[in-house]
Coordinates of C-alpha atoms in Angstrom, one line a residue:
X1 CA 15.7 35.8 19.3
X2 CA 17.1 32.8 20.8
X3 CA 15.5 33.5 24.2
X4 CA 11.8 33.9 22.2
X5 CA 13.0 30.5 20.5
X6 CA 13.5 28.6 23.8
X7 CA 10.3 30.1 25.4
X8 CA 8.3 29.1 22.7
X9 CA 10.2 25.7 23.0
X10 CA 9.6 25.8 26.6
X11 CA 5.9 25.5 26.2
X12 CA 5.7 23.6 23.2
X13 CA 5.3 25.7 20.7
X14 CA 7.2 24.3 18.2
X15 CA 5.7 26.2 15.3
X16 CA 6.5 29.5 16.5
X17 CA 9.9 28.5 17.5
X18 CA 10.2 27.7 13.9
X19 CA 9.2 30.7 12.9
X20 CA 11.3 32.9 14.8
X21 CA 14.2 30.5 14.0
X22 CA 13.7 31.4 10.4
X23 CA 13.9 34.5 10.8
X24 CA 17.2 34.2 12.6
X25 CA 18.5 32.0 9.8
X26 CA 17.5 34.8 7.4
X27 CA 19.6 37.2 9.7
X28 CA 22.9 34.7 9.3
X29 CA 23.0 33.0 12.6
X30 CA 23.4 29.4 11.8
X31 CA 23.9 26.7 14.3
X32 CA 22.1 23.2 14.5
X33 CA 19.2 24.1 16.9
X34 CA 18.0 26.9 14.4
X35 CA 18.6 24.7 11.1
X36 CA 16.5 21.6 12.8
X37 CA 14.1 24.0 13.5
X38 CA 13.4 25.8 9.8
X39 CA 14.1 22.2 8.5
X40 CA 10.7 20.9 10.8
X41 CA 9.3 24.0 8.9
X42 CA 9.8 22.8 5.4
X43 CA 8.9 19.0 7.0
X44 CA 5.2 20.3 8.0
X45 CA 5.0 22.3 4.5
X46 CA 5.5 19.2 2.5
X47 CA 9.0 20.4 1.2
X48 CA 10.6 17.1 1.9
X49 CA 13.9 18.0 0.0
X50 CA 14.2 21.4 1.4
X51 CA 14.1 20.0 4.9
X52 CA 16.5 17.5 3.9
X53 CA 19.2 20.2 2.6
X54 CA 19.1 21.4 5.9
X55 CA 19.0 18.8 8.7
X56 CA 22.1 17.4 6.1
X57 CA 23.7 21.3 7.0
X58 CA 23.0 20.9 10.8
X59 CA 24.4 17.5 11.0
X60 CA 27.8 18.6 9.2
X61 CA 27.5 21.0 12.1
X62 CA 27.0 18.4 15.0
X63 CA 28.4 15.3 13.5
X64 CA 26.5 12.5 14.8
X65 CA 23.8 14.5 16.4
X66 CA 21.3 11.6 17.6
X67 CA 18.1 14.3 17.2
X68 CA 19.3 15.4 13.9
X69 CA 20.0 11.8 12.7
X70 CA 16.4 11.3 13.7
X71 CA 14.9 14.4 12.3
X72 CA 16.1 13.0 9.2
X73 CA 15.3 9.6 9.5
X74 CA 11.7 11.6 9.5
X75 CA 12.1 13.4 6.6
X76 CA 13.4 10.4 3.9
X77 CA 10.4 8.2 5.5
X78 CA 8.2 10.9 4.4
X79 CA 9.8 10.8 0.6
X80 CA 9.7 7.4 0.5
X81 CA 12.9 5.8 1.2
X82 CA 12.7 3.6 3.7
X83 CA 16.0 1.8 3.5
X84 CA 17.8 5.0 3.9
X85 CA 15.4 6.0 6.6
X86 CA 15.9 3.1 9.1
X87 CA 19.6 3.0 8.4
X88 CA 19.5 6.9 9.4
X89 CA 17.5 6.0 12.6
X90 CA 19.9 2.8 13.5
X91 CA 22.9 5.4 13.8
X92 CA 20.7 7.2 16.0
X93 CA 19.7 4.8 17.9
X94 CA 23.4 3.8 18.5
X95 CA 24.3 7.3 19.8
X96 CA 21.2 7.1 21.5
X97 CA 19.1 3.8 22.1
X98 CA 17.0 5.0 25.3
X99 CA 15.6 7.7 23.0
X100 CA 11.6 7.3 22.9
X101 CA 10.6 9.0 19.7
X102 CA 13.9 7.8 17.8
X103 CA 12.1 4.5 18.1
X104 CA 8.7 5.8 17.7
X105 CA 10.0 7.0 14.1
X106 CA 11.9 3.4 13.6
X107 CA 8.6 2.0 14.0
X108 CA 6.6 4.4 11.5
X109 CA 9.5 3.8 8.8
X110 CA 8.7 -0.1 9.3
X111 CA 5.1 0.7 9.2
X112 CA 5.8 2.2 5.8
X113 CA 7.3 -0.8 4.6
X114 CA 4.3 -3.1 5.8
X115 CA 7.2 -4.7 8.3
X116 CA 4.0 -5.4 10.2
X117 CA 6.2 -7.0 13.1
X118 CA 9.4 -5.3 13.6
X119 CA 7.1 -1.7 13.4
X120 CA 4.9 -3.2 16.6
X121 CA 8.1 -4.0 18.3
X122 CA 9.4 -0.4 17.4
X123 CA 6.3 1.1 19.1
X124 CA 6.1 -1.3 22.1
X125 CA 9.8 -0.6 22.7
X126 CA 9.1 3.1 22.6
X127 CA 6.5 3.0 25.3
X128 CA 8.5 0.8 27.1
X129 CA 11.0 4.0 27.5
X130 CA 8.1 6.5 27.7
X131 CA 4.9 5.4 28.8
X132 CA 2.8 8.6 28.6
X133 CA 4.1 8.4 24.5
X134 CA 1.0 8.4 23.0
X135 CA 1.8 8.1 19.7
X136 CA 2.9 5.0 20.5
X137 CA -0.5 3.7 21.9
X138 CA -2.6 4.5 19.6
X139 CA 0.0 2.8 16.5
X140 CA -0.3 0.0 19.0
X141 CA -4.1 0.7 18.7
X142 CA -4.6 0.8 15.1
X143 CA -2.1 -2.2 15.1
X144 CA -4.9 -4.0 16.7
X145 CA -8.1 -2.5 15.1
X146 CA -6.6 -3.8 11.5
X147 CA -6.4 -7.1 13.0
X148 CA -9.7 -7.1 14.0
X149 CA -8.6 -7.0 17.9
X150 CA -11.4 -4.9 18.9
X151 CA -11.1 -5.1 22.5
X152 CA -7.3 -4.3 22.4
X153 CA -7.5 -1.6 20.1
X154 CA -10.2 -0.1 22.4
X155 CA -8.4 -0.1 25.2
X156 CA -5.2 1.5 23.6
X157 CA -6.7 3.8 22.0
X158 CA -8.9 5.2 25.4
X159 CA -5.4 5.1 27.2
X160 CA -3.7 7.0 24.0
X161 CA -6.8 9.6 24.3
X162 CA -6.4 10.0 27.8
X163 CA -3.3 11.6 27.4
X164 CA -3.7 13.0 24.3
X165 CA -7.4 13.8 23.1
X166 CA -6.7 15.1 20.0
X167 CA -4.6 12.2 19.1
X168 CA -6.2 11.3 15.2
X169 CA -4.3 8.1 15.1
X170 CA -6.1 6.6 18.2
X171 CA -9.7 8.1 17.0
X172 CA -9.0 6.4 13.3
X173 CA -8.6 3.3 15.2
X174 CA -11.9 3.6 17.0
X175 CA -13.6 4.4 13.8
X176 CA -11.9 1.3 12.1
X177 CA -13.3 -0.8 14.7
X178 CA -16.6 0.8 15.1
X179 CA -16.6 0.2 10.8
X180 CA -16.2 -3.4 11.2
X181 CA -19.0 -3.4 13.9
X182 CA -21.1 -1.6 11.6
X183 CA -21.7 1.2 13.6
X184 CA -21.6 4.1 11.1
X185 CA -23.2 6.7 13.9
X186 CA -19.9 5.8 16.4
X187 CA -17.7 5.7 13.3
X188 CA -18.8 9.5 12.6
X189 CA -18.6 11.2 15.8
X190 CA -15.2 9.9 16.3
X191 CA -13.7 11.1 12.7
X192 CA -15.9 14.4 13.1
X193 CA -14.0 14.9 16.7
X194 CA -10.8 14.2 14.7
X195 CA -11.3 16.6 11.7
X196 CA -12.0 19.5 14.7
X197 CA -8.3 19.1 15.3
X198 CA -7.2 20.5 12.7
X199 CA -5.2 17.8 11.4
X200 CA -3.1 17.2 7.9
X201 CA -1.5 15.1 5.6
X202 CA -2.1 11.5 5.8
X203 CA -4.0 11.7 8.6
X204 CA -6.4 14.0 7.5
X205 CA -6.8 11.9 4.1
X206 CA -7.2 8.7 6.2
X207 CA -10.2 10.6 8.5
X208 CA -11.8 11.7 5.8
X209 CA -11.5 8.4 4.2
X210 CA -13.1 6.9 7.3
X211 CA -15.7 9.8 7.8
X212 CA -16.8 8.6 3.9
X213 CA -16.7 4.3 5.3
X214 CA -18.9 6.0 8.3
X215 CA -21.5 7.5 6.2
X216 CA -21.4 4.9 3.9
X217 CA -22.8 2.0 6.4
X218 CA -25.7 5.0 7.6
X219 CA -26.7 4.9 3.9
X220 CA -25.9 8.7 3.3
X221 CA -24.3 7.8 0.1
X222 CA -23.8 11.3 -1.5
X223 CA -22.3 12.4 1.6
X224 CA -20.0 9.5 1.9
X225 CA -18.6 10.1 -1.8
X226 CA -18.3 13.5 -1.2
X227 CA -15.9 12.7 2.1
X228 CA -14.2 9.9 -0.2
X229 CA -13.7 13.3 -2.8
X230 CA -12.2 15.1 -0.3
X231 CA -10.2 12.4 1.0
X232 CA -8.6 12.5 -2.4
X233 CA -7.9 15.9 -3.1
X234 CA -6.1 16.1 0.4
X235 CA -3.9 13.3 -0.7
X236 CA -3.2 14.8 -4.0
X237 CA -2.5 18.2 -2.0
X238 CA 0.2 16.4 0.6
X239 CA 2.0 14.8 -2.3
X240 CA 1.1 16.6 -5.3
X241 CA 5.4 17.5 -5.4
X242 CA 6.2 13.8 -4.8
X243 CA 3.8 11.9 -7.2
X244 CA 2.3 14.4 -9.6
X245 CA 3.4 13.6 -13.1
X246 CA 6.1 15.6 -14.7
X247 CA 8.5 15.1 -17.6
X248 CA 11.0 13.4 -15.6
X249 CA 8.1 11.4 -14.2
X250 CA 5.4 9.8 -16.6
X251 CA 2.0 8.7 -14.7
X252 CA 1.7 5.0 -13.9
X253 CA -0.9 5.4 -16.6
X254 CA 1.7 6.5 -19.1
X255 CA 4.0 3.8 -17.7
X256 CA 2.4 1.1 -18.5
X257 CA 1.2 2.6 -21.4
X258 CA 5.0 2.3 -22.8
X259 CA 5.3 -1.3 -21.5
X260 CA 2.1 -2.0 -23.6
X261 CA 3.1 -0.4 -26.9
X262 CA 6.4 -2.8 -26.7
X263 CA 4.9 -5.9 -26.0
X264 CA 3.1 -5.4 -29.2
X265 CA 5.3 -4.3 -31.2
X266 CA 7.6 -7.2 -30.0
X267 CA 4.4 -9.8 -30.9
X268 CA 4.1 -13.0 -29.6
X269 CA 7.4 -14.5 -27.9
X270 CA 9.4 -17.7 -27.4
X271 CA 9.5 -19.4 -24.6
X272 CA 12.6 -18.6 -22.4
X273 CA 14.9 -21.2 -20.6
X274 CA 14.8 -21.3 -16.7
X275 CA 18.6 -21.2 -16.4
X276 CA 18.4 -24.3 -14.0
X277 CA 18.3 -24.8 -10.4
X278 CA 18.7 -21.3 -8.1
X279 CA 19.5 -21.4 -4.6
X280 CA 16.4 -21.2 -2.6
X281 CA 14.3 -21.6 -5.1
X282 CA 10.3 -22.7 -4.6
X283 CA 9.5 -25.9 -6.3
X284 CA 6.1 -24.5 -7.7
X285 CA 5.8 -20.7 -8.4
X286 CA 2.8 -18.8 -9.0
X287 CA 2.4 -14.9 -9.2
X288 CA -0.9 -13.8 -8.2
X289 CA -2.1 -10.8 -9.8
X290 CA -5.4 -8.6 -11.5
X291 CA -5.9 -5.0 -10.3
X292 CA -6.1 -3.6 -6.8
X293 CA -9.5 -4.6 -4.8
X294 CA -10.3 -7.5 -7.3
X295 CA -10.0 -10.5 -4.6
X296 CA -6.4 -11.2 -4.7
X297 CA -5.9 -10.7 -0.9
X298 CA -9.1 -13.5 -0.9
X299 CA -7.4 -16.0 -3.1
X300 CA -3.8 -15.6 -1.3
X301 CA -5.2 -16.2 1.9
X302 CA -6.9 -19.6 0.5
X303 CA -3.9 -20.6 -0.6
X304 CA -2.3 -19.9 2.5
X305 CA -4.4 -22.1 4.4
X306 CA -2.8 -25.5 3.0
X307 CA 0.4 -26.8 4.5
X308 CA 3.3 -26.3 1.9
X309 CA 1.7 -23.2 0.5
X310 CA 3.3 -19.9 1.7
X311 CA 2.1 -16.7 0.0
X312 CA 3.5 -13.0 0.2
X313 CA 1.3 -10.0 0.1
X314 CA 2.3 -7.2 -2.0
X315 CA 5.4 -7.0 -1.4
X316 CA 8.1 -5.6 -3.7
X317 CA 9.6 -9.2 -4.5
X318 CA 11.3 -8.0 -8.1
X319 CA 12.3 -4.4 -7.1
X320 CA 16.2 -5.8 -8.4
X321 CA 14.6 -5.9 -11.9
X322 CA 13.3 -2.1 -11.4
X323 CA 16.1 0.2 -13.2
X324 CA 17.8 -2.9 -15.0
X325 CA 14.8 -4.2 -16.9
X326 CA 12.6 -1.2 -16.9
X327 CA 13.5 2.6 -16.7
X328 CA 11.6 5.3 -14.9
X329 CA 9.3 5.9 -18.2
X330 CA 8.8 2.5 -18.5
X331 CA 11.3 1.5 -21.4
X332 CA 12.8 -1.9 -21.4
X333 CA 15.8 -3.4 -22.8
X334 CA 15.3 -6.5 -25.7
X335 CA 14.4 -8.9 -22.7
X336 CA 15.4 -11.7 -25.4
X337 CA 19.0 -10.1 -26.0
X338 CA 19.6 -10.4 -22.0
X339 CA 23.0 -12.3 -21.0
X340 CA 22.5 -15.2 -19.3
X341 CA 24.4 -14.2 -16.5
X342 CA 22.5 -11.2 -15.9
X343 CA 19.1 -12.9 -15.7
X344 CA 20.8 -15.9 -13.2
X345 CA 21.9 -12.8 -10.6
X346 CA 18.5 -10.9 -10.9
X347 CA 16.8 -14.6 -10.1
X348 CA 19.0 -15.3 -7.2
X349 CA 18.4 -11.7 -6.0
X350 CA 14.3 -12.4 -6.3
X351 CA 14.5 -15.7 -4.2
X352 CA 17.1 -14.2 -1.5
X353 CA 14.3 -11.2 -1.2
X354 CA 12.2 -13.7 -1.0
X355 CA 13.8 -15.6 1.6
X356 CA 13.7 -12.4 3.3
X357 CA 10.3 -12.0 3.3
X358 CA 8.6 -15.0 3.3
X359 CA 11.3 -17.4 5.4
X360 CA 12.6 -20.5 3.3
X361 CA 10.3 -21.7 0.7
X362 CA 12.4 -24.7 -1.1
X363 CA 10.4 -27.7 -1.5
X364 CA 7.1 -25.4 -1.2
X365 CA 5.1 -23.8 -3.6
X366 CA 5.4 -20.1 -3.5
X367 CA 2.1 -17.7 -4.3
X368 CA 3.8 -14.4 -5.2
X369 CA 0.2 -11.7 -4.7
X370 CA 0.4 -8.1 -6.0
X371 CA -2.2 -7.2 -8.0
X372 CA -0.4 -4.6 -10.2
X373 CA 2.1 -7.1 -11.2
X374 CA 0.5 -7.3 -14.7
X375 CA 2.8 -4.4 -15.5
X376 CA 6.0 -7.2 -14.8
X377 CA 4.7 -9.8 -16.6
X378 CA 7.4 -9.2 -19.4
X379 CA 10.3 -9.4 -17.2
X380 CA 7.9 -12.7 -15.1
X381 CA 8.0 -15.0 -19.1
X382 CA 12.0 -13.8 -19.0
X383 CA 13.4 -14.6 -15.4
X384 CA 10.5 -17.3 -14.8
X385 CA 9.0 -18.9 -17.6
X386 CA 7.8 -22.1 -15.6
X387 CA 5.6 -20.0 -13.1
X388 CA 1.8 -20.3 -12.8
X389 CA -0.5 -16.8 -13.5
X390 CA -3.6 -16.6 -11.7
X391 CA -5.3 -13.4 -12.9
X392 CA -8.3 -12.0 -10.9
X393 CA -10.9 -11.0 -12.3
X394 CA -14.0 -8.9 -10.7
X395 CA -16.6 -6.2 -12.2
X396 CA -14.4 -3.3 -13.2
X397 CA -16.9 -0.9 -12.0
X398 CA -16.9 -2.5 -8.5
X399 CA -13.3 -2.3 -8.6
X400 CA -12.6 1.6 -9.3
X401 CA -15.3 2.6 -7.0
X402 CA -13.4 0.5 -4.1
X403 CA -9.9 2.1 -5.4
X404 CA -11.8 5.5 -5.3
X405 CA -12.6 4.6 -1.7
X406 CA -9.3 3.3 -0.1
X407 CA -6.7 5.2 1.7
X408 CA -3.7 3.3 -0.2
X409 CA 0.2 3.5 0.8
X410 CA 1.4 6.5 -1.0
X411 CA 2.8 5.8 -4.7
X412 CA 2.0 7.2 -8.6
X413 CA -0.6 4.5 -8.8
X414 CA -2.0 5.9 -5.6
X415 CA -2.1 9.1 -7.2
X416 CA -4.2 7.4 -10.3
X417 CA -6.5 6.1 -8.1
X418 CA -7.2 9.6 -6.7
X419 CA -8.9 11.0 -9.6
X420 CA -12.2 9.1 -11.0
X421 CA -11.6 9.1 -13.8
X422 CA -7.9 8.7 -14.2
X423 CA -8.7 5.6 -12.0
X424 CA -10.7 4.2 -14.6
X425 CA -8.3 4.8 -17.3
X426 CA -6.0 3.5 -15.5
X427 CA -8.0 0.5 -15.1
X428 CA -8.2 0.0 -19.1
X429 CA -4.3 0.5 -19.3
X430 CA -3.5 -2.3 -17.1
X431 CA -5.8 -4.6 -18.3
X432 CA -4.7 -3.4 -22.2
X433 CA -0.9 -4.9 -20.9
X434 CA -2.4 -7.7 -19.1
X435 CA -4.3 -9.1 -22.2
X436 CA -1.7 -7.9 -24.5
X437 CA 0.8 -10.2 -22.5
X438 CA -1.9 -13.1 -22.9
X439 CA -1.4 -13.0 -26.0
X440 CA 2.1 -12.8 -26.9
X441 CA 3.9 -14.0 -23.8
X442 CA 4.1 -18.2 -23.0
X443 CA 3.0 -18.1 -19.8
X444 CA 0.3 -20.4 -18.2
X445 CA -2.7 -18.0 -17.2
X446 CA -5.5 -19.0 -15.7
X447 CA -8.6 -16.6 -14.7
X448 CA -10.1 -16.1 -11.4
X449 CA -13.4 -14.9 -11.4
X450 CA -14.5 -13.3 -7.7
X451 CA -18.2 -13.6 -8.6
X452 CA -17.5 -17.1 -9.4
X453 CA -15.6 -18.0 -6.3
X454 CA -18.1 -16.3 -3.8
X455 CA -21.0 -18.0 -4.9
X456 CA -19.4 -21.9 -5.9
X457 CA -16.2 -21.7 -3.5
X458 CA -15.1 -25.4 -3.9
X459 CA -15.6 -25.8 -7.6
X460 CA -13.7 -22.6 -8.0
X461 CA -10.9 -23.1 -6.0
X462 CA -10.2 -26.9 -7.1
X463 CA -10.0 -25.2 -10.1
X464 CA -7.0 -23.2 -9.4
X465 CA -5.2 -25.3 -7.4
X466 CA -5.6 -28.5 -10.5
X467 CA -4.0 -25.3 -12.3
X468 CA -1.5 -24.6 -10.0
X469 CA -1.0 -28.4 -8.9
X470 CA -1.6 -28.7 -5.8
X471 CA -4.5 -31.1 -4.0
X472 CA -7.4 -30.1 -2.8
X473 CA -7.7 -29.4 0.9
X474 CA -10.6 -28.6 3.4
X475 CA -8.0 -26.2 4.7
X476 CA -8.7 -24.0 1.8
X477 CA -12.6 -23.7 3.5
X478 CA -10.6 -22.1 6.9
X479 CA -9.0 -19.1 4.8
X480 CA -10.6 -16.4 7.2
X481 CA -8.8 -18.1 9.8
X482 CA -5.8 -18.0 8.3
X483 CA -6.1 -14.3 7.9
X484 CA -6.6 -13.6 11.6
X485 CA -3.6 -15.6 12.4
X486 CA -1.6 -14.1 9.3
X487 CA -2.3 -10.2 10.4
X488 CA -3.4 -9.4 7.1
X489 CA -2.9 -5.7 6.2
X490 CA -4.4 -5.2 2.5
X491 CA -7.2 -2.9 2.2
X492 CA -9.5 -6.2 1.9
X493 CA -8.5 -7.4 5.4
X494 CA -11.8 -6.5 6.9
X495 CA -13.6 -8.8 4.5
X496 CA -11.5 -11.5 4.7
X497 CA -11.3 -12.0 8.0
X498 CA -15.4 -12.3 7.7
X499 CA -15.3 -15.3 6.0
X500 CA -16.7 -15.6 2.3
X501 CA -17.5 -11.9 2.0
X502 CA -19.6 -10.9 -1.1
X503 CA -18.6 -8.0 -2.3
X504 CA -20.8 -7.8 -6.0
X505 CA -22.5 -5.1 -7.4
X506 CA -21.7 -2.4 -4.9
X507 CA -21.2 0.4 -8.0
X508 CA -24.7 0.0 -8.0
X509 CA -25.3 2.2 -4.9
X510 CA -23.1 5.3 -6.4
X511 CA -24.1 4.8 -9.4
X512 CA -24.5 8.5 -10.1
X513 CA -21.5 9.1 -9.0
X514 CA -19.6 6.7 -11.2
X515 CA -21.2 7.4 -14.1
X516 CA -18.8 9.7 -16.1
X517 CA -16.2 7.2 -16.2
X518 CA -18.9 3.7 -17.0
X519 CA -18.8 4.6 -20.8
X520 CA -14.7 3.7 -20.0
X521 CA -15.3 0.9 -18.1
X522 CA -18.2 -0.5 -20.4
X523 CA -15.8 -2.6 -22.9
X524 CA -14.4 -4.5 -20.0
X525 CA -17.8 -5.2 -18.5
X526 CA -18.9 -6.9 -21.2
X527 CA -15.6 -8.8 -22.5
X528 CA -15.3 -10.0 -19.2
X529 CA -19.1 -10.7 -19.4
X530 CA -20.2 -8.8 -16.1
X531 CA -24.1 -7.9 -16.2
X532 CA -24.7 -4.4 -17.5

């Protein structure tokens, strides 16, 4: 059995060395080589935690094992935790820092946690040690076709292909490009080529994704829902263990469904003391929120344009509150009962994370974007009663269609938007909390309306920055620029980097397609006061 294993091995084929190594584990011969090998098994099957249980059993066998460290660096990227991941993969590294795909993994664990930088140095370091690693090139290549490097990105990706053909990563990058050229017909064959592979998971659920983008700028609008459909479903099938609700797991829905119910019950609130100065503090703080694909990346990016403005995309600045402040179902605590000293640590840890982040930010003012942060906006009026809320607001319809449509970083409001119509519930949830929280929380809020800012930029924006209060600045016009200098990675960074991008009435197109879930949508059309 071993011999078959090392053949197969011998000529890359991995999966048939796995299985015969299973088969050998089931006889009782246990050693590291055979364990790493079932454990890839359970990797490829989406059994994260079974792979886990046994790379952890080969490692107590080879103790230090730089392969095995590695394999599961692999496997706690794929579940999620990256923290544990790259500290996994820097013990590698140590025991082994010429190893290519050690660093190759490093650099799709930063990836995962939008470490934009440090995961293109990952990649560049790995081809430095190995440069036939395609896998490398093509990251390298999609690095540069999301930052609107088309000339780059084509020439990694045709070096990436050249050694690899079948190498989705590098054909996703063509198509991204080819998308942003508006070349649908390019955009097709390339995903098409890709989807011949054979390929799963998230890359399957990203060509498909792109396959739906493709069709979409040809017109073929049925077809391109349909791709977007199946899209979903794949993504529901790779992490339908991970993300599907269950009792120890409540939906995002449900989530912030619980948040909801106790805001009102706790009805309108007093304003909370600041608790004084904090080390690293911003002088002016504003959170930047609304609902995924509602303009948020847009107005960050404006922002970001004027000297002594530094903004932070999506990024998971109040992940210290997560646990303390809120359970896993989404109970909280009295938020008014909280011990002073208790909300002065979880402040200092928000501004050293965002030190971390964003670099130093004292004497600035400080745009904190995530557009799900309606869901914090409790614990914001507790730790931060003196920030600034600008809430986005676009045509709900156009927003769950684009939700519907995006290949979004895995998460349980991921897995909302990959259902239609749990999309659009979820959509009515989060704007049930948001106004909820309008009404009972002291907070300054202040609406942004997209439709209002594509069509009278400057009125718009002065508006928002008197409410924020900060002057007005021609800068503000040069926001595209800023994002092309910034690398912005949103699912919006296409249209920024465009310029003044309008985006309205684009339901319109699929509107048959949308129309089980308008009747849920229809209340928030018309109290925001979007045409019908």
């Amino acid at each position: 059995m071993r011999a078959k294993i090392e053949r197969a091995l011998a000529g890359n084929a991995i999966a048939q060395a796995a299985k015969f190594a299973e088969t050998a584990l089931a006889r009782g011969d246990v050693d590291p080589m055979m364990l790493n090998l079932v454990a890839w098994r359970r990797e490829e099957a989406g059994d994260y935690a079974g792979a886990h249980r046994l790379l952890r059993q080969a490692l107590a066998l080879a103790p230090g094992d730089p392969l095995i460290l590695a394999a599961i660096g692999t496997v706690l990227r794929k579940e999620g935790l990256l923290d544990e991941a790259l500290a996994v993969l820097d013990a590698a590294l140590a025991a082994a820092p010429f190893h290519a795909a050690t660093w190759l993994e490093r650099g799709y664990a930063f990836d995962a946690a939008r470490a934009w930088s440090d995961a293109r140095a990952c990649f560049e370091q790995a081809l430095a040690l190995d440069p036939m690693l395609a896998p490398a090139l093509a990251k390298l290549a999609d690095a540069a076709a999301k930052d609107g490097d088309a000339a780059a990105g084509r020439q990694l990706a045709a070096r990436a292909l050249a050694i690899d053909p079948r190498d989705a990563t590098a054909l996703c990058a063509l198509a991204t490009i080819d998308i942003e050229a508006r070349d649908g017909v390019s955009a097709e064959a390339h995903m098409v080529t890709a989807l011949k592979t054979g390929i799963k998971g998230d890359d399957r659920t990203r060509a498909l994704t792109l396959l739906g983008d493709a069709l979409d700028r040809q017109d073929r609008r049925r077809e391109a829902f349909a791709a977007w459909t199946r899209a979903q479903r794949n993504f529901r099938s790779v992490y339908t263990a991970l993300l599907a609700p269950r009792a120890d797991q409540p939906s995002h829905r449900r989530f912030i469904e619980t948040i909801t119910a106790q805001v009102r019950a706790a009805g309108p609130q007093p304003r909370a003391t600041d608790g004084g100065p904090v080390p690293g503090a911003a002088d002016r703080h504003v959170f930047l929120l609304g609902y995924p694909r509602s303009g948020t990346t847009l107005v960050e990016n404006v922002l970001a344009s004027a000297p002594d403005i530094v903004a932070l995309e999506e990024r998971e600045t109040l992940a210290d509150t997560d646990d303390v402040l809120v359970a896993n179902d989404g109970t909280m605590p009295a938020l008014d009962t909280l011990d002073p000293a208790t909300l002065d640590a979880l402040r200092a840890a928000y501004w050293t994370r965002v030190t971390g982040m964003a670099g130093d930010v004292t004497g600035k003012t400080f745009v904190d974007m995530n557009p799900l942060n309606g869901i914090k906006l409790p614990i914001i009026a507790r730790l931060f009663p003196d920030a600034r809320i600008l809430i986005m607001r676009r045509d709900p319809r156009d927003i769950v269609l684009s939700c519907y449509r995006i290949n979004f970083t895995p998460s349980t409001a991921a897995w909302a938007f990959s259902d239609l119509e749990e999309a659009a519930r979820h959509y009515d949830a989060l704007m049930q909390l948001t106004e909820a929280c309008r009404e009972r929380l002291p907070l300054a809020f202040h609406e942004v309306r997209y439709d209002r800012l594509v069509t009278d930029f400057e009125a718009t924006v002065r508006d928002f920055a008197a409410f924020i209060g900060v002057p007005w600045t021609e800068e503000f016009r040069r926001f595209d620029r800023t994002a092309q200098t910034r690398g912005v990675r949103t699912a919006s960074a296409t249209q920024v980097r465009r310029g003044l991008f309008d985006g309205r009435g684009q339901w319109r197109r699929h509107a048959d397609a949308l129309a089980p879930v308008l009747p849920i949508l229809a209340p928030w059309v018309e109290r925001f006061g979007f045409d019908a």
